Amino acid sequence: MDRPETQSIWWPGATLYQVYVRSFRDTNGDGYGDLPGITAQLDYLSWLGVDGIWLSPTMPSPDDDWGYDVSDYRGVHPDLGTLADLDELIAEAGQRGMRVLLDLVPNHTSSVHPWFVEAVSGPDAPHRGYYVWADPAPDGGPPNNWIAATGQPAWTLDQASGQYYLHNFLPSQPDLNWWDPDVHEEFRQILRFWFDRGVAGFRIDVAQGLYKDAQLRDDPPAPKDDVVTSRFGLAQVYSANRPESHGVFRDWRKIADSYPSPRLLLGETWVGDLSSLAAFHGHGDELQLTFNFPFIFTPFTAEGLAGVVGETLAKLPAGECPVWTASNHDISRFPTRWCGGDERKVRLALLVLATLPGTLVLYYGDEIGMTDVAVPAALVQDKMRAGAGGKFSRDRSRTPMPWDASPSAGFTAPGVTPWLPLGEHSTVNVATERADPASTLSLCRDLVRLRRGEFGGQLASYTQLPSPPGLWVYQTGALTVVANFTGSPVRLAEPVAELGEVVVSTAPAGEAAEAGVLAPWSGIVARTEPED
């Protein structure tokens, strides 16, 4: 296929920053973050050095799943702002050299979307085919064994017609039927609507889930070691992960590439093996970027992470760009999940994430080492996990951004109760860390800017070097990275001076590696000077 000009491809070496809009900054005092709040913080994001911003869902929604139940694909949720606010955000970000990506939800809609309201009016309704309907099983129960993300059957009976409709998430999130050509055309128009407004691309929700098995066959039992894609003991072989979905992304890629500045398609590719992940890139004609969940759920060890990185780079089609991230709105934050709140480990994780070739995605708060917040059951907002009493609620990773040490954390007006509780923010906040050159935020900024200078606009090389157990040593571009994933100091076999100029160290002051010893849970980045 004809590929866009190389200089238009900005995401290799770039840093994207995910903003969970409701938790970033509240400017109108209602306790919820909003689009003007992001615009107000663009100078901070520019200071940090990010290249693009991915916004959690901004489209109108009844908020059963906080925007992932869309009721209008061409609007802005009134709680978050207006189309004019979004236009201003895109323009102001552009003035600072940053692009804006939206979250697109093509697997399902809200049950109050006009398509579904009309579809449920009767079997002959014009939009009936936009959704997945099936007759009951012989016993009158659901058509098959598919399980929703809630742990309940993925089917709800429509009493009026006697048919079941499919929902892989909440009953108020009916799945779209991608076997219907009209659904394809609707989304072609939706993509063009937003691209024409200056949106730089989309993060595509549930990218692996669009098509369902035409025969509605039962999902088989999942392997016991499947920690990524198993859904309550079942492997989503037929309820998702169907090969026909790749045709959708080939179609969308043609649209994305038709713009003078190609638009970016970033898939939430929730798959457990790297061959399946690589397949979403097609032959360079499907998604440009794909989230790597095997990497996210790998234990925080040198051997584990290095193994996934090596296999990822080996399996991606030549020239395709990998994505490295460790936190998002659906999972525990990496400073908790990987690092147990240990600042040394957080700093080491940031160093590794920022020095791998490809695209880095930071989740808001990663840069300050923000950890999960325990949300009491009475305050849980996540309906998907509400039945667990808050124990596994995704709210733990969605709490307000701590901008300062004030009672409201600088997130909202004094005296206003935020939509989710604030975590402990007396020291872990932007203002305190920004003023401290030795803070995690200062380290992250140094790493992001080093990344931009070394990798910007290109896919850097990667070579893993021999090292003793617990160390991960690799060369990437002109950089050499040495990471100590053990709780003990390690004497380097090669003098630090021979690695090149040390440009970043995660160790606290006084524990630098000039003596040839790498402190526990620390790392260094050295620049290898090219030979004459």
Short mmCIF file of C-alpha atoms in Angstrom, two decimals:
data_model
loop_
_atom_site.label_atom_id
_atom_site.label_comp_id
_atom_site.label_asym_id
_atom_site.label_seq_id
_atom_site.Cartn_x
_atom_site.Cartn_y
_atom_site.Cartn_z
CA MET A 1 0.00 0.00 0.00
CA ASP A 2 1.04 3.63 -0.41
CA ARG A 3 2.27 4.85 2.98
CA PRO A 4 2.21 8.47 4.18
CA GLU A 5 5.35 10.52 4.11
CA THR A 6 7.73 9.52 6.91
CA GLN A 7 7.89 13.04 8.33
CA SER A 8 4.13 12.89 9.00
CA ILE A 9 4.51 9.85 11.24
CA TRP A 10 5.05 11.51 14.61
CA TRP A 11 4.35 8.70 17.09
CA PRO A 12 7.63 6.67 17.02
CA GLY A 13 9.63 7.91 19.99
CA ALA A 14 6.68 10.04 21.16
CA THR A 15 5.11 10.25 24.61
CA LEU A 16 1.32 10.15 24.88
CA TYR A 17 -0.43 11.14 28.10
CA GLN A 18 -3.77 9.64 29.07
CA VAL A 19 -6.13 12.03 30.80
CA TYR A 20 -9.09 10.59 32.70
CA VAL A 21 -11.10 13.74 32.12
CA ARG A 22 -13.39 13.58 35.16
CA SER A 23 -10.38 13.34 37.47
CA PHE A 24 -7.91 15.81 35.96
CA ARG A 25 -9.08 19.33 36.87
CA ASP A 26 -12.49 20.75 37.82
CA THR A 27 -13.00 24.35 36.69
CA ASN A 28 -16.71 24.88 37.43
CA GLY A 29 -16.88 23.59 41.00
CA ASP A 30 -19.15 20.59 40.44
CA GLY A 31 -16.59 18.05 41.65
CA TYR A 32 -15.96 16.60 38.19
CA GLY A 33 -13.03 17.31 35.92
CA ASP A 34 -13.84 18.92 32.58
CA LEU A 35 -12.35 19.90 29.21
CA PRO A 36 -11.53 23.48 30.27
CA GLY A 37 -9.58 21.91 33.13
CA ILE A 38 -7.33 20.15 30.65
CA THR A 39 -6.86 23.33 28.64
CA ALA A 40 -5.87 25.09 31.86
CA GLN A 41 -3.11 22.53 32.43
CA LEU A 42 -1.67 22.41 28.91
CA ASP A 43 1.35 24.44 29.97
CA TYR A 44 2.12 21.77 32.56
CA LEU A 45 1.86 19.01 29.97
CA SER A 46 4.06 21.03 27.62
CA TRP A 47 6.59 21.47 30.45
CA LEU A 48 6.52 17.72 31.02
CA GLY A 49 7.31 17.24 27.34
CA VAL A 50 4.43 15.10 26.09
CA ASP A 51 3.64 14.94 22.38
CA GLY A 52 -0.01 13.96 22.50
CA ILE A 53 -2.97 13.69 24.87
CA TRP A 54 -5.47 10.83 24.87
CA LEU A 55 -8.77 11.80 26.47
CA SER A 56 -10.99 9.25 28.18
CA PRO A 57 -14.53 9.26 26.72
CA THR A 58 -15.85 12.76 26.06
CA MET A 59 -19.04 11.88 24.16
CA PRO A 60 -22.56 12.16 25.61
CA SER A 61 -23.47 9.24 27.86
CA PRO A 62 -25.78 8.33 30.76
CA ASP A 63 -22.56 7.29 32.54
CA ASP A 64 -23.47 3.77 33.54
CA ASP A 65 -19.87 3.05 32.52
CA TRP A 66 -18.58 6.63 32.69
CA GLY A 67 -18.62 7.42 29.00
CA TYR A 68 -18.00 3.94 27.64
CA ASP A 69 -21.76 3.76 27.06
CA VAL A 70 -22.11 6.32 24.26
CA SER A 71 -25.45 7.90 23.42
CA ASP A 72 -24.18 10.28 20.71
CA TYR A 73 -20.97 9.75 18.73
CA ARG A 74 -20.84 13.33 17.42
CA GLY A 75 -21.16 15.38 20.59
CA VAL A 76 -19.53 16.27 23.90
CA HIS A 77 -20.87 15.23 27.30
CA PRO A 78 -22.45 18.34 28.87
CA ASP A 79 -20.80 17.55 32.23
CA LEU A 80 -17.41 17.84 30.52
CA GLY A 81 -18.01 20.89 28.34
CA THR A 82 -19.07 21.70 24.79
CA LEU A 83 -17.89 21.11 21.26
CA ALA A 84 -16.45 24.61 21.41
CA ASP A 85 -14.47 23.65 24.53
CA LEU A 86 -13.07 20.62 22.71
CA ASP A 87 -12.22 22.72 19.66
CA GLU A 88 -10.39 25.17 21.92
CA LEU A 89 -8.49 22.36 23.62
CA ILE A 90 -7.37 20.96 20.26
CA ALA A 91 -6.30 24.40 19.05
CA GLU A 92 -4.47 25.33 22.25
CA ALA A 93 -2.72 21.97 22.38
CA GLY A 94 -1.67 22.43 18.77
CA GLN A 95 -0.15 25.81 19.64
CA ARG A 96 2.07 23.93 22.08
CA GLY A 97 3.00 21.18 19.64
CA MET A 98 0.67 18.58 21.17
CA ARG A 99 -2.00 16.49 19.47
CA VAL A 100 -5.32 15.33 20.91
CA LEU A 101 -6.75 11.80 20.59
CA LEU A 102 -10.30 10.83 21.56
CA ASP A 103 -11.63 7.54 22.90
CA LEU A 104 -13.87 5.72 20.39
CA VAL A 105 -16.22 2.93 21.52
CA PRO A 106 -17.25 0.86 18.48
CA ASN A 107 -18.08 -2.43 20.23
CA HIS A 108 -21.29 -1.25 21.89
CA THR A 109 -23.50 1.77 22.52
CA SER A 110 -25.62 2.93 25.41
CA SER A 111 -29.10 1.44 25.61
CA VAL A 112 -30.39 5.03 25.37
CA HIS A 113 -28.63 5.64 22.06
CA PRO A 114 -31.31 6.43 19.44
CA TRP A 115 -30.21 3.38 17.42
CA PHE A 116 -31.04 0.99 20.26
CA VAL A 117 -34.18 2.84 21.36
CA GLU A 118 -35.47 2.39 17.85
CA ALA A 119 -34.12 -1.18 17.51
CA VAL A 120 -35.89 -2.38 20.64
CA SER A 121 -39.24 -1.09 19.37
CA GLY A 122 -39.78 -4.28 17.39
CA PRO A 123 -38.21 -7.02 15.22
CA ASP A 124 -38.92 -5.04 12.04
CA ALA A 125 -37.39 -1.79 13.27
CA PRO A 126 -34.91 -0.28 10.76
CA HIS A 127 -32.03 -0.30 13.29
CA ARG A 128 -32.76 -3.76 14.65
CA GLY A 129 -29.86 -5.20 12.67
CA TYR A 130 -27.41 -2.76 14.29
CA TYR A 131 -27.38 -5.02 17.36
CA VAL A 132 -26.92 -8.72 18.09
CA TRP A 133 -30.22 -10.53 18.70
CA ALA A 134 -30.89 -14.24 19.17
CA ASP A 135 -33.75 -16.53 20.06
CA PRO A 136 -33.69 -18.27 23.44
CA ALA A 137 -32.08 -21.67 23.92
CA PRO A 138 -34.48 -24.65 23.91
CA ASP A 139 -34.87 -24.30 27.69
CA GLY A 140 -35.82 -20.65 27.32
CA GLY A 141 -32.52 -19.41 28.71
CA PRO A 142 -29.72 -17.39 27.06
CA PRO A 143 -28.65 -18.49 23.56
CA ASN A 144 -25.16 -19.63 24.69
CA ASN A 145 -22.67 -19.57 27.55
CA TRP A 146 -21.08 -16.18 26.92
CA ILE A 147 -20.27 -14.21 30.07
CA ALA A 148 -20.24 -10.42 30.40
CA ALA A 149 -17.48 -8.48 32.19
CA THR A 150 -19.81 -8.32 35.21
CA GLY A 151 -19.63 -12.11 35.62
CA GLN A 152 -23.27 -12.50 34.63
CA PRO A 153 -24.68 -13.91 31.35
CA ALA A 154 -23.96 -11.64 28.40
CA TRP A 155 -27.59 -11.79 27.24
CA THR A 156 -30.70 -9.94 28.39
CA LEU A 157 -34.22 -10.95 27.36
CA ASP A 158 -36.32 -8.35 25.57
CA GLN A 159 -39.77 -9.30 26.87
CA ALA A 160 -41.62 -7.56 24.05
CA SER A 161 -40.01 -9.52 21.20
CA GLY A 162 -39.04 -12.67 23.09
CA GLN A 163 -35.45 -12.36 21.83
CA TYR A 164 -32.23 -11.83 23.75
CA TYR A 165 -29.79 -9.04 22.98
CA LEU A 166 -26.03 -9.32 23.54
CA HIS A 167 -24.00 -7.15 25.92
CA ASN A 168 -20.44 -8.12 26.73
CA PHE A 169 -20.46 -5.48 29.46
CA LEU A 170 -23.42 -3.98 31.37
CA PRO A 171 -26.98 -4.72 30.15
CA SER A 172 -27.17 -1.00 29.34
CA GLN A 173 -24.30 -1.47 26.84
CA PRO A 174 -25.75 -3.52 23.96
CA ASP A 175 -23.17 -4.86 21.51
CA LEU A 176 -23.23 -3.61 17.94
CA ASN A 177 -23.59 -6.09 15.10
CA TRP A 178 -20.60 -5.61 12.79
CA TRP A 179 -22.03 -8.11 10.31
CA ASP A 180 -24.39 -5.29 9.28
CA PRO A 181 -22.84 -3.10 6.53
CA ASP A 182 -24.77 -0.08 7.78
CA VAL A 183 -22.79 -0.16 11.04
CA HIS A 184 -19.59 0.11 9.01
CA GLU A 185 -20.87 3.16 7.18
CA GLU A 186 -22.01 4.84 10.39
CA PHE A 187 -18.49 4.60 11.81
CA ARG A 188 -16.81 5.75 8.62
CA GLN A 189 -18.83 8.93 8.95
CA ILE A 190 -18.04 9.22 12.66
CA LEU A 191 -14.29 8.97 11.99
CA ARG A 192 -14.42 11.62 9.30
CA PHE A 193 -16.53 13.92 11.50
CA TRP A 194 -13.85 14.01 14.20
CA PHE A 195 -10.83 13.92 11.92
CA ASP A 196 -12.24 16.92 10.07
CA ARG A 197 -12.42 18.80 13.40
CA GLY A 198 -8.70 18.30 13.96
CA VAL A 199 -8.72 15.22 16.20
CA ALA A 200 -5.34 13.52 15.70
CA GLY A 201 -6.63 9.99 16.15
CA PHE A 202 -8.50 7.54 18.35
CA ARG A 203 -7.81 5.07 21.07
CA ILE A 204 -10.19 2.27 20.03
CA ASP A 205 -12.00 0.57 22.90
CA VAL A 206 -12.33 -3.25 22.87
CA ALA A 207 -10.59 -3.45 19.49
CA GLN A 208 -10.48 -7.24 19.65
CA GLY A 209 -14.21 -7.53 20.24
CA LEU A 210 -16.08 -6.07 17.28
CA TYR A 211 -17.20 -9.18 15.43
CA LYS A 212 -18.88 -12.10 17.16
CA ASP A 213 -19.18 -15.65 15.89
CA ALA A 214 -21.99 -15.79 13.33
CA GLN A 215 -23.11 -19.16 14.72
CA LEU A 216 -23.00 -17.94 18.35
CA ARG A 217 -21.01 -20.99 19.45
CA ASP A 218 -20.18 -21.48 23.14
CA ASP A 219 -16.85 -20.14 24.38
CA PRO A 220 -14.50 -22.95 25.47
CA PRO A 221 -12.80 -23.20 28.88
CA ALA A 222 -9.78 -20.92 29.24
CA PRO A 223 -6.30 -22.29 29.95
CA LYS A 224 -5.46 -22.05 33.64
CA ASP A 225 -2.42 -19.85 32.93
CA ASP A 226 -4.38 -17.27 30.91
CA VAL A 227 -4.19 -14.21 33.19
CA VAL A 228 -4.94 -11.66 30.46
CA THR A 229 -7.95 -12.76 28.44
CA SER A 230 -9.75 -15.36 30.56
CA ARG A 231 -13.27 -14.20 31.41
CA PHE A 232 -14.63 -16.07 34.41
CA GLY A 233 -13.04 -19.32 33.27
CA LEU A 234 -13.93 -18.97 29.58
CA ALA A 235 -11.71 -18.08 26.64
CA GLN A 236 -13.32 -15.46 24.41
CA VAL A 237 -12.88 -17.43 21.22
CA TYR A 238 -16.36 -16.82 19.83
CA SER A 239 -17.68 -13.84 21.85
CA ALA A 240 -14.68 -11.77 20.66
CA ASN A 241 -11.35 -12.16 18.83
CA ARG A 242 -12.90 -12.98 15.48
CA PRO A 243 -10.72 -12.53 12.38
CA GLU A 244 -13.29 -10.40 10.54
CA SER A 245 -12.47 -7.44 12.83
CA HIS A 246 -9.21 -6.91 10.93
CA GLY A 247 -11.19 -5.82 7.89
CA VAL A 248 -12.67 -2.95 9.90
CA PHE A 249 -9.23 -1.66 10.77
CA ARG A 250 -7.98 -1.94 7.19
CA ASP A 251 -10.95 0.18 6.16
CA TRP A 252 -10.33 2.74 8.91
CA ARG A 253 -6.63 2.89 8.12
CA LYS A 254 -7.43 4.00 4.58
CA ILE A 255 -9.50 6.83 6.03
CA ALA A 256 -6.79 7.77 8.55
CA ASP A 257 -4.10 7.81 5.87
CA SER A 258 -6.21 9.91 3.50
CA TYR A 259 -5.51 13.08 5.52
CA PRO A 260 -2.45 15.22 4.77
CA SER A 261 -1.36 14.57 8.36
CA PRO A 262 -2.23 10.88 8.89
CA ARG A 263 -4.50 10.16 11.81
CA LEU A 264 -3.48 7.66 14.47
CA LEU A 265 -5.38 4.46 15.35
CA LEU A 266 -4.35 3.08 18.75
CA GLY A 267 -6.07 -0.16 19.68
CA GLU A 268 -7.08 -1.45 23.08
CA THR A 269 -6.01 -4.91 21.95
CA TRP A 270 -6.78 -6.98 25.02
CA VAL A 271 -5.14 -10.21 23.83
CA GLY A 272 -2.89 -12.57 25.73
CA ASP A 273 -0.34 -13.61 23.12
CA LEU A 274 2.01 -11.45 21.14
CA SER A 275 1.28 -13.10 17.80
CA SER A 276 -2.34 -11.98 18.11
CA LEU A 277 -1.15 -8.53 19.11
CA ALA A 278 1.09 -8.30 16.05
CA ALA A 279 -1.80 -9.34 13.79
CA PHE A 280 -3.61 -6.08 14.55
CA HIS A 281 -0.87 -4.27 12.63
CA GLY A 282 -1.68 -6.38 9.57
CA HIS A 283 0.90 -5.73 6.87
CA GLY A 284 1.32 -2.16 7.98
CA ASP A 285 -2.25 -1.48 6.87
CA GLU A 286 -4.31 -1.84 10.09
CA LEU A 287 -3.70 -0.23 13.49
CA GLN A 288 -0.51 1.80 13.82
CA LEU A 289 -0.26 1.23 17.59
CA THR A 290 -1.53 -1.53 19.89
CA PHE A 291 -1.60 -1.79 23.67
CA ASN A 292 0.58 -4.63 24.94
CA PHE A 293 -1.27 -6.33 27.80
CA PRO A 294 1.19 -9.24 28.14
CA PHE A 295 3.79 -6.58 29.02
CA ILE A 296 1.45 -4.78 31.43
CA PHE A 297 0.68 -7.97 33.37
CA THR A 298 4.22 -9.33 33.41
CA PRO A 299 5.76 -9.43 36.91
CA PHE A 300 8.18 -6.61 37.67
CA THR A 301 11.37 -8.60 37.11
CA ALA A 302 14.28 -8.11 34.76
CA GLU A 303 13.83 -11.51 33.16
CA GLY A 304 10.06 -11.21 32.75
CA LEU A 305 9.98 -7.74 31.24
CA ALA A 306 13.03 -8.28 29.04
CA GLY A 307 11.48 -11.47 27.69
CA VAL A 308 8.23 -9.78 26.67
CA VAL A 309 10.07 -6.82 25.13
CA GLY A 310 12.31 -9.08 23.05
CA GLU A 311 9.42 -11.23 21.87
CA THR A 312 7.28 -8.18 21.06
CA LEU A 313 9.97 -6.62 18.88
CA ALA A 314 10.59 -9.96 17.16
CA LYS A 315 6.91 -10.54 16.33
CA LEU A 316 5.78 -7.09 15.22
CA PRO A 317 5.93 -6.63 11.45
CA ALA A 318 9.08 -4.87 10.28
CA GLY A 319 8.91 -1.12 10.84
CA GLU A 320 5.85 -1.28 13.11
CA CYS A 321 5.98 0.68 16.36
CA PRO A 322 5.41 -0.98 19.77
CA VAL A 323 3.66 0.71 22.69
CA TRP A 324 4.90 0.64 26.28
CA THR A 325 2.60 1.56 29.14
CA ALA A 326 1.94 0.17 32.61
CA SER A 327 -1.17 1.94 33.94
CA ASN A 328 -4.63 2.87 32.68
CA HIS A 329 -8.18 3.51 33.88
CA ASP A 330 -9.13 -0.20 33.97
CA ILE A 331 -6.30 -1.65 36.06
CA SER A 332 -4.29 -1.00 39.19
CA ARG A 333 -1.69 1.75 38.75
CA PHE A 334 1.85 0.45 38.22
CA PRO A 335 3.28 2.24 41.30
CA THR A 336 0.96 -0.04 43.30
CA ARG A 337 0.72 -3.17 41.11
CA TRP A 338 4.39 -3.44 40.13
CA CYS A 339 6.09 -1.40 42.82
CA GLY A 340 4.05 -1.73 46.01
CA GLY A 341 4.41 2.03 46.54
CA ASP A 342 8.23 1.78 46.71
CA GLU A 343 9.57 5.01 45.19
CA ARG A 344 12.83 3.37 44.10
CA LYS A 345 10.89 0.81 42.05
CA VAL A 346 8.63 3.53 40.61
CA ARG A 347 11.65 5.49 39.40
CA LEU A 348 13.20 2.36 37.92
CA ALA A 349 9.96 1.50 36.11
CA LEU A 350 9.77 4.99 34.61
CA LEU A 351 13.37 4.74 33.41
CA VAL A 352 12.70 1.45 31.63
CA LEU A 353 9.38 2.58 30.13
CA ALA A 354 10.93 5.77 28.79
CA THR A 355 13.97 4.15 27.19
CA LEU A 356 12.31 1.39 25.19
CA PRO A 357 11.96 2.00 21.44
CA GLY A 358 8.46 2.81 20.22
CA THR A 359 5.73 4.91 21.81
CA LEU A 360 5.40 5.61 25.54
CA VAL A 361 1.96 6.15 27.11
CA LEU A 362 1.83 7.69 30.57
CA TYR A 363 -1.38 7.60 32.62
CA TYR A 364 -2.12 10.82 34.50
CA GLY A 365 -0.28 10.67 37.82
CA ASP A 366 2.32 8.13 36.68
CA GLU A 367 4.82 10.96 36.51
CA ILE A 368 4.50 11.70 40.24
CA GLY A 369 4.32 8.05 41.33
CA MET A 370 0.59 8.25 42.13
CA THR A 371 -0.66 5.01 43.69
CA ASP A 372 -4.10 3.39 43.89
CA VAL A 373 -6.54 4.97 46.32
CA ALA A 374 -8.76 2.83 48.53
CA VAL A 375 -12.34 3.86 47.72
CA PRO A 376 -14.90 2.87 50.40
CA ALA A 377 -17.72 0.69 49.13
CA ALA A 378 -20.25 3.45 49.83
CA LEU A 379 -18.39 5.79 47.45
CA VAL A 380 -17.78 3.37 44.59
CA GLN A 381 -18.86 4.76 41.22
CA ASP A 382 -17.87 1.75 39.07
CA LYS A 383 -21.06 -0.18 38.34
CA MET A 384 -19.11 -2.91 36.56
CA ARG A 385 -17.42 -3.86 39.84
CA ALA A 386 -20.04 -2.67 42.31
CA GLY A 387 -21.01 -6.23 43.23
CA ALA A 388 -17.55 -6.84 44.67
CA GLY A 389 -18.08 -4.25 47.42
CA GLY A 390 -15.43 -2.01 45.97
CA LYS A 391 -12.62 -4.56 46.36
CA PHE A 392 -11.83 -4.70 42.65
CA SER A 393 -13.35 -1.38 41.68
CA ARG A 394 -11.58 0.44 38.87
CA ASP A 395 -12.21 3.63 40.85
CA ARG A 396 -8.95 2.99 42.72
CA SER A 397 -7.02 4.15 39.65
CA ARG A 398 -9.42 6.96 38.63
CA THR A 399 -9.20 9.30 41.63
CA PRO A 400 -8.52 13.04 41.24
CA MET A 401 -5.11 14.33 40.19
CA PRO A 402 -3.28 15.88 43.17
CA TRP A 403 -2.01 19.24 41.94
CA ASP A 404 -0.96 20.56 45.34
CA ALA A 405 -1.08 19.82 49.07
CA SER A 406 -4.22 21.88 49.79
CA PRO A 407 -7.34 20.16 51.17
CA SER A 408 -8.88 20.04 47.68
CA ALA A 409 -5.53 18.97 46.15
CA GLY A 410 -5.92 21.81 43.64
CA PHE A 411 -8.36 19.58 41.74
CA THR A 412 -11.54 21.48 42.60
CA ALA A 413 -12.67 24.55 44.50
CA PRO A 414 -12.20 24.64 48.28
CA GLY A 415 -15.07 22.97 50.10
CA VAL A 416 -16.29 21.02 47.04
CA THR A 417 -16.55 17.25 47.40
CA PRO A 418 -14.86 15.55 44.41
CA TRP A 419 -16.68 12.77 42.61
CA LEU A 420 -14.13 10.25 43.95
CA PRO A 421 -12.13 10.64 47.15
CA LEU A 422 -8.67 12.16 47.15
CA GLY A 423 -5.70 10.07 48.10
CA GLU A 424 -2.98 11.14 50.52
CA HIS A 425 -1.44 14.10 48.73
CA SER A 426 0.61 16.03 51.26
CA THR A 427 3.86 15.11 49.48
CA VAL A 428 2.86 13.24 46.32
CA ASN A 429 1.51 16.12 44.29
CA VAL A 430 2.60 18.13 41.28
CA ALA A 431 3.51 21.38 43.06
CA THR A 432 5.72 19.76 45.68
CA GLU A 433 7.49 17.50 43.23
CA ARG A 434 7.91 20.19 40.59
CA ALA A 435 9.82 22.29 43.12
CA ASP A 436 12.17 19.40 43.96
CA PRO A 437 14.85 18.62 41.33
CA ALA A 438 15.35 15.19 42.93
CA SER A 439 11.66 14.20 42.78
CA THR A 440 10.04 11.47 40.73
CA LEU A 441 8.32 14.14 38.61
CA SER A 442 11.64 15.82 37.84
CA LEU A 443 13.11 12.44 36.89
CA CYS A 444 10.15 11.68 34.64
CA ARG A 445 10.47 15.04 32.90
CA ASP A 446 14.18 14.41 32.31
CA LEU A 447 13.38 10.97 30.87
CA VAL A 448 10.61 12.26 28.57
CA ARG A 449 12.85 15.00 27.23
CA LEU A 450 15.75 12.59 26.79
CA ARG A 451 13.39 10.30 24.92
CA ARG A 452 12.24 13.07 22.62
CA GLY A 453 15.82 14.13 21.89
CA GLU A 454 17.11 10.62 21.25
CA PHE A 455 14.11 8.85 19.71
CA GLY A 456 11.79 11.57 18.41
CA GLY A 457 10.27 10.64 15.05
CA GLN A 458 12.11 7.34 14.71
CA LEU A 459 11.95 3.74 15.83
CA ALA A 460 15.21 3.22 17.70
CA SER A 461 17.17 -0.02 17.62
CA TYR A 462 17.19 -2.40 20.60
CA THR A 463 19.76 -5.00 21.64
CA GLN A 464 19.69 -6.86 24.94
CA LEU A 465 23.18 -7.35 26.38
CA PRO A 466 24.41 -10.22 28.58
CA SER A 467 23.96 -9.57 32.28
CA PRO A 468 23.77 -11.47 35.59
CA PRO A 469 20.39 -12.49 37.03
CA GLY A 470 18.31 -9.55 38.21
CA LEU A 471 19.92 -7.05 35.85
CA TRP A 472 18.50 -5.88 32.55
CA VAL A 473 21.05 -4.29 30.27
CA TYR A 474 20.25 -3.10 26.76
CA GLN A 475 21.33 -0.71 24.07
CA THR A 476 18.71 1.39 22.36
CA GLY A 477 19.83 3.86 19.75
CA ALA A 478 22.87 5.64 21.17
CA LEU A 479 21.88 4.83 24.77
CA THR A 480 22.92 2.03 27.10
CA VAL A 481 20.51 1.21 29.95
CA VAL A 482 21.51 -0.74 33.04
CA ALA A 483 18.63 -1.61 35.40
CA ASN A 484 19.01 -3.38 38.74
CA PHE A 485 15.81 -5.27 39.57
CA THR A 486 17.17 -6.64 42.86
CA GLY A 487 17.11 -5.44 46.44
CA SER A 488 20.89 -5.58 46.66
CA PRO A 489 23.66 -3.34 45.29
CA VAL A 490 25.32 -4.76 42.19
CA ARG A 491 28.90 -4.14 41.10
CA LEU A 492 29.02 -3.57 37.37
CA ALA A 493 31.38 -5.83 35.45
CA GLU A 494 32.24 -2.94 33.16
CA PRO A 495 33.38 0.42 34.57
CA VAL A 496 30.66 3.01 34.25
CA ALA A 497 33.03 5.30 32.36
CA GLU A 498 33.26 2.76 29.56
CA LEU A 499 29.48 2.80 29.10
CA GLY A 500 29.61 6.46 28.11
CA GLU A 501 28.33 9.64 29.71
CA VAL A 502 25.73 8.88 32.40
CA VAL A 503 22.81 11.15 31.49
CA VAL A 504 20.18 9.83 33.92
CA SER A 505 20.37 7.93 37.20
CA THR A 506 17.38 6.93 39.32
CA ALA A 507 19.41 6.46 42.49
CA PRO A 508 19.13 9.07 45.24
CA ALA A 509 21.92 11.61 45.53
CA GLY A 510 25.04 10.02 47.04
CA GLU A 511 24.26 6.62 45.53
CA ALA A 512 25.39 7.33 41.98
CA ALA A 513 27.19 4.58 40.11
CA GLU A 514 30.53 6.29 39.59
CA ALA A 515 32.08 3.78 42.00
CA GLY A 516 30.94 0.97 39.72
CA VAL A 517 28.10 -0.08 42.03
CA LEU A 518 24.42 0.13 41.10
CA ALA A 519 22.14 0.73 44.08
CA PRO A 520 19.20 -1.60 44.79
CA TRP A 521 16.21 -1.04 42.50
CA SER A 522 17.97 1.61 40.47
CA GLY A 523 19.11 2.22 36.93
CA ILE A 524 21.30 4.42 34.79
CA VAL A 525 21.20 5.62 31.22
CA ALA A 526 24.50 6.29 29.48
CA ARG A 527 24.98 7.85 26.07
CA THR A 528 27.43 5.94 23.91
CA GLU A 529 29.42 8.39 21.85
CA PRO A 530 29.60 7.36 18.18
CA GLU A 531 33.07 6.46 16.84
CA ASP A 532 34.75 8.87 14.42
#
